[in-house]
Every structure is written in C-alpha cells, then in structure tokens.
PDB file of C-alpha atoms in Angstrom:
ATOM      1  CA  MET A   6      96.390  99.170  81.372  1.00  0.00           C
ATOM      2  CA  ILE A   7      99.107 101.856  80.658  1.00  0.00           C
ATOM      3  CA  VAL A   8     100.975 103.362  83.890  1.00  0.00           C
ATOM      4  CA  ARG A   9     103.313 106.599  83.879  1.00  0.00           C
ATOM      5  CA  ILE A  10     104.744 107.528  87.344  1.00  0.00           C
ATOM      6  CA  VAL A  11     105.608 111.143  87.920  1.00  0.00           C
ATOM      7  CA  LYS A  12     107.106 112.019  91.266  1.00  0.00           C
ATOM      8  CA  ARG A  13     106.062 115.343  93.100  1.00  0.00           C
ATOM      9  CA  ARG A  14     107.012 117.077  96.011  1.00  0.00           C
ATOM     10  CA  ILE A  15     104.592 118.801  97.900  1.00  0.00           C
ATOM     11  CA  ASP A  16     105.514 121.090 100.987  1.00  0.00           C
ATOM     12  CA  ILE A  17     103.164 120.953 103.516  1.00  0.00           C
ATOM     13  CA  GLY A  18     104.324 123.578 106.618  1.00  0.00           C
ATOM     14  CA  ASP A  19     107.905 122.232 107.711  1.00  0.00           C
ATOM     15  CA  ARG A  20     107.609 118.825 105.972  1.00  0.00           C
ATOM     16  CA  ALA A  21     107.964 117.328 102.540  1.00  0.00           C
ATOM     17  CA  MET A  22     105.534 114.681 101.155  1.00  0.00           C
ATOM     18  CA  LYS A  23     106.194 112.346  97.851  1.00  0.00           C
ATOM     19  CA  SER A  24     103.267 111.850  95.596  1.00  0.00           C
ATOM     20  CA  SER A  25     102.938 109.629  93.064  1.00  0.00           C
ATOM     21  CA  VAL A  26     100.874 110.275  90.369  1.00  0.00           C
ATOM     22  CA  VAL A  27      99.812 107.718  87.988  1.00  0.00           C
ATOM     23  CA  LYS A  28      98.500 107.560  84.670  1.00  0.00           C
ATOM     24  CA  ARG A  29      95.887 105.184  84.437  1.00  0.00           C
ATOM     25  CA  SER A  30      93.684 103.661  81.426  1.00  0.00           C
ATOM     26  CA  ILE A  31      90.085 102.976  81.787  1.00  0.00           C
ATOM     27  CA  VAL A  32      87.024 101.992  79.453  1.00  0.00           C
ATOM     28  CA  ILE A  33      83.871 104.480  80.231  1.00  0.00           C
ATOM     29  CA  ALA A  34      80.943 103.585  78.096  1.00  0.00           C
ATOM     30  CA  GLY A  35      82.774 101.840  75.742  1.00  0.00           C
ATOM     31  CA  HIS A  36      85.605 104.387  75.307  1.00  0.00           C
ATOM     32  CA  LYS A  37      89.256 104.157  76.405  1.00  0.00           C
ATOM     33  CA  THR A  38      90.041 107.404  78.542  1.00  0.00           C
ATOM     34  CA  SER A  39      92.983 107.834  80.937  1.00  0.00           C
ATOM     35  CA  VAL A  40      92.885 109.508  84.583  1.00  0.00           C
ATOM     36  CA  SER A  41      96.159 110.878  86.379  1.00  0.00           C
ATOM     37  CA  LEU A  42      95.528 110.136  89.843  1.00  0.00           C
ATOM     38  CA  GLU A  43      97.581 109.877  93.236  1.00  0.00           C
ATOM     39  CA  ASP A  44      97.734 106.236  94.750  1.00  0.00           C
ATOM     40  CA  ALA A  45      95.629 107.219  97.724  1.00  0.00           C
ATOM     41  CA  PHE A  46      92.817 108.498  95.528  1.00  0.00           C
ATOM     42  CA  TRP A  47      93.103 105.374  93.057  1.00  0.00           C
ATOM     43  CA  LYS A  48      92.590 102.915  95.959  1.00  0.00           C
ATOM     44  CA  GLY A  49      89.917 105.189  97.699  1.00  0.00           C
ATOM     45  CA  LEU A  50      87.975 105.213  94.370  1.00  0.00           C
ATOM     46  CA  LYS A  51      88.368 101.405  93.965  1.00  0.00           C
ATOM     47  CA  GLU A  52      87.208 100.858  97.869  1.00  0.00           C
ATOM     48  CA  ILE A  53      84.273 103.127  97.191  1.00  0.00           C
ATOM     49  CA  ALA A  54      83.405 100.992  93.837  1.00  0.00           C
ATOM     50  CA  ALA A  55      83.565  97.995  96.080  1.00  0.00           C
ATOM     51  CA  GLY A  56      81.447  99.139  98.895  1.00  0.00           C
ATOM     52  CA  ARG A  57      78.687 100.377  96.204  1.00  0.00           C
ATOM     53  CA  ASP A  58      78.929  97.054  94.588  1.00  0.00           C
ATOM     54  CA  MET A  59      79.788  98.617  91.435  1.00  0.00           C
ATOM     55  CA  THR A  60      82.498  98.224  88.506  1.00  0.00           C
ATOM     56  CA  LEU A  61      85.202 100.853  88.664  1.00  0.00           C
ATOM     57  CA  SER A  62      84.320 101.663  85.143  1.00  0.00           C
ATOM     58  CA  ASP A  63      80.730 102.310  86.120  1.00  0.00           C
ATOM     59  CA  LEU A  64      81.537 104.517  89.226  1.00  0.00           C
ATOM     60  CA  VAL A  65      84.219 106.742  86.941  1.00  0.00           C
ATOM     61  CA  ALA A  66      81.339 107.051  84.184  1.00  0.00           C
ATOM     62  CA  ALA A  67      78.675 108.379  86.929  1.00  0.00           C
ATOM     63  CA  ILE A  68      81.412 110.851  88.245  1.00  0.00           C
ATOM     64  CA  ASP A  69      82.049 111.790  84.541  1.00  0.00           C
ATOM     65  CA  SER A  70      78.228 112.253  84.170  1.00  0.00           C
ATOM     66  CA  GLU A  71      77.892 114.673  87.205  1.00  0.00           C
ATOM     67  CA  ARG A  72      81.224 116.734  86.483  1.00  0.00           C
ATOM     68  CA  GLN A  73      80.519 120.205  85.453  1.00  0.00           C
ATOM     69  CA  HIS A  74      83.762 121.854  85.122  1.00  0.00           C
ATOM     70  CA  GLY A  75      87.599 120.406  85.111  1.00  0.00           C
ATOM     71  CA  ASN A  76      88.935 117.109  83.975  1.00  0.00           C
ATOM     72  CA  LEU A  77      88.039 113.843  85.090  1.00  0.00           C
ATOM     73  CA  SER A  78      91.094 113.226  87.260  1.00  0.00           C
ATOM     74  CA  SER A  79      90.354 116.604  89.326  1.00  0.00           C
ATOM     75  CA  ALA A  80      86.531 115.206  89.326  1.00  0.00           C
ATOM     76  CA  ILE A  81      87.480 112.043  90.659  1.00  0.00           C
ATOM     77  CA  ARG A  82      89.842 113.498  93.366  1.00  0.00           C
ATOM     78  CA  LEU A  83      86.900 116.046  94.466  1.00  0.00           C
ATOM     79  CA  PHE A  84      84.573 113.006  94.744  1.00  0.00           C
ATOM     80  CA  VAL A  85      86.646 110.571  96.773  1.00  0.00           C
ATOM     81  CA  LEU A  86      87.522 113.626  99.054  1.00  0.00           C
ATOM     82  CA  SER A  87      83.868 114.820  99.623  1.00  0.00           C
ATOM     83  CA  LEU A  88      82.725 111.169 100.540  1.00  0.00           C
ATOM     84  CA  TYR A  89      85.469 110.776 103.087  1.00  0.00           C
ATOM     85  CA  ARG A  90      84.702 114.233 104.429  1.00  0.00           C
ATOM     86  CA  ASP A  91      80.885 112.946 104.738  1.00  0.00           C
ATOM     87  CA  GLN A  92      82.224 110.216 106.651  1.00  0.00           C
ATOM     88  CA  ILE A  93      84.088 111.757 108.926  1.00  0.00           C
ATOM     89  CA  SER A  94      81.592 114.748 109.506  1.00  0.00           C
ATOM     90  CA  GLU A  95      78.645 111.882 110.106  1.00  0.00           C
ATOM     91  CA  TYR A  96      81.522 110.348 112.504  1.00  0.00           C
ATOM     92  CA  GLU A  97      81.292 113.353 114.452  1.00  0.00           C
ATOM     93  CA  LYS A  98      77.996 114.249 114.741  1.00  0.00           C
ATOM     94  CA  ARG A  99      77.481 111.060 116.291  1.00  0.00           C
ATOM     95  CA  ARG A 100      80.382 111.227 118.750  1.00  0.00           C
ATOM     96  CA  LYS A 101      78.724 114.309 119.850  1.00  0.00           C
ATOM     97  CA  THR A 102      75.358 112.698 120.274  1.00  0.00           C
ATOM     98  CA  ARG A 103      76.937 110.005 122.644  1.00  0.00           C
ATOM     99  CA  GLU A 104      78.680 112.887 124.680  1.00  0.00           C
ATOM    100  CA  ILE A 105      75.444 114.872 125.156  1.00  0.00           C
ATOM    101  CA  LEU A 106      73.410 111.559 125.996  1.00  0.00           C
ATOM    102  CA  ALA A 107      76.454 110.333 128.352  1.00  0.00           C
ATOM    103  CA  GLY A 108      76.448 113.948 130.087  1.00  0.00           C
ATOM    104  CA  ALA A 109      72.423 114.184 130.620  1.00  0.00           C
ATOM    105  CA  THR A 110      71.613 115.075 134.061  1.00  0.00           C
ATOM    106  CA  VAL A 111      68.517 113.164 133.698  1.00  0.00           C
ATOM    107  CA  PRO A 112      68.459 109.718 133.468  1.00  0.00           C
ATOM    108  CA  ILE A 113      66.768 108.148 130.480  1.00  0.00           C
ATOM    109  CA  VAL A 114      64.550 105.615 131.889  1.00  0.00           C
ATOM    110  CA  PRO A 115      61.909 103.504 129.681  1.00  0.00           C
ATOM    111  CA  LYS A 116      58.370 103.883 130.719  1.00  0.00           C
ATOM    112  CA  HIS A 117      57.022 100.922 132.245  1.00  0.00           C
ATOM    113  CA  GLU A 118      53.611  99.429 131.503  1.00  0.00           C
ATOM    114  CA  HIS A 119      50.658  99.813 133.956  1.00  0.00           C
TER     115      HIS A 119
END
C-alpha cells in the first residue's frame, strides 16, 4: 500500500483543525487505483464495510459504480457522510417518538380480553 501524508490546516470559526490526508492504494475490480482520504473517512469506510460484511474493495467498487460526478475520493467522502447523517436522522426520529409517547396525556393500555 502506498501512503502519502499531506497536512492541511482547516479554519472553522475561531479554531483550527489539522487534517491528515493519506493517499492509499486499493484494488477495484482487478484494477489498482488510489484514493486520498482523511483518516476519519478511511476509518468510517472500513467500519461500514465491516458492518455490511463486505470487503473494503467491494464497498469502494460499489461506490465507484454509483458515482456520477467528481473523483472517487470525493464520492467516498460523500457516501460516508450521507450514511452517518442518515443514522443521526433516524436517531432523532426515534428520540422524538419517545418524547411524544412519554408526554402522552392518555395512557396507552393494552386491551383486555373478555
């Protein structure tokens, strides 16, 4: 695996963050290619692949086959971001449902059989 680390400074408001972009080689459908990703996105991608019981190469191949614009590294970042946003959205829906049920004025009681 070829690894190249590039340090970047990202300014967010009053604080600065360092971002390590690492160039990694990966084989997709029998062809070697490289992607440049921050460690957090690479880790997220590996977690997603493991959670789906897929190889990293198979997941990246699937992302590559679905992308319509941009480069593969950008497509991977957007894929990881989208998946985690969906998880947060689902968590928020469940939290709101629990709050609604907890604040119900009419108790929810199961029907008794006669």
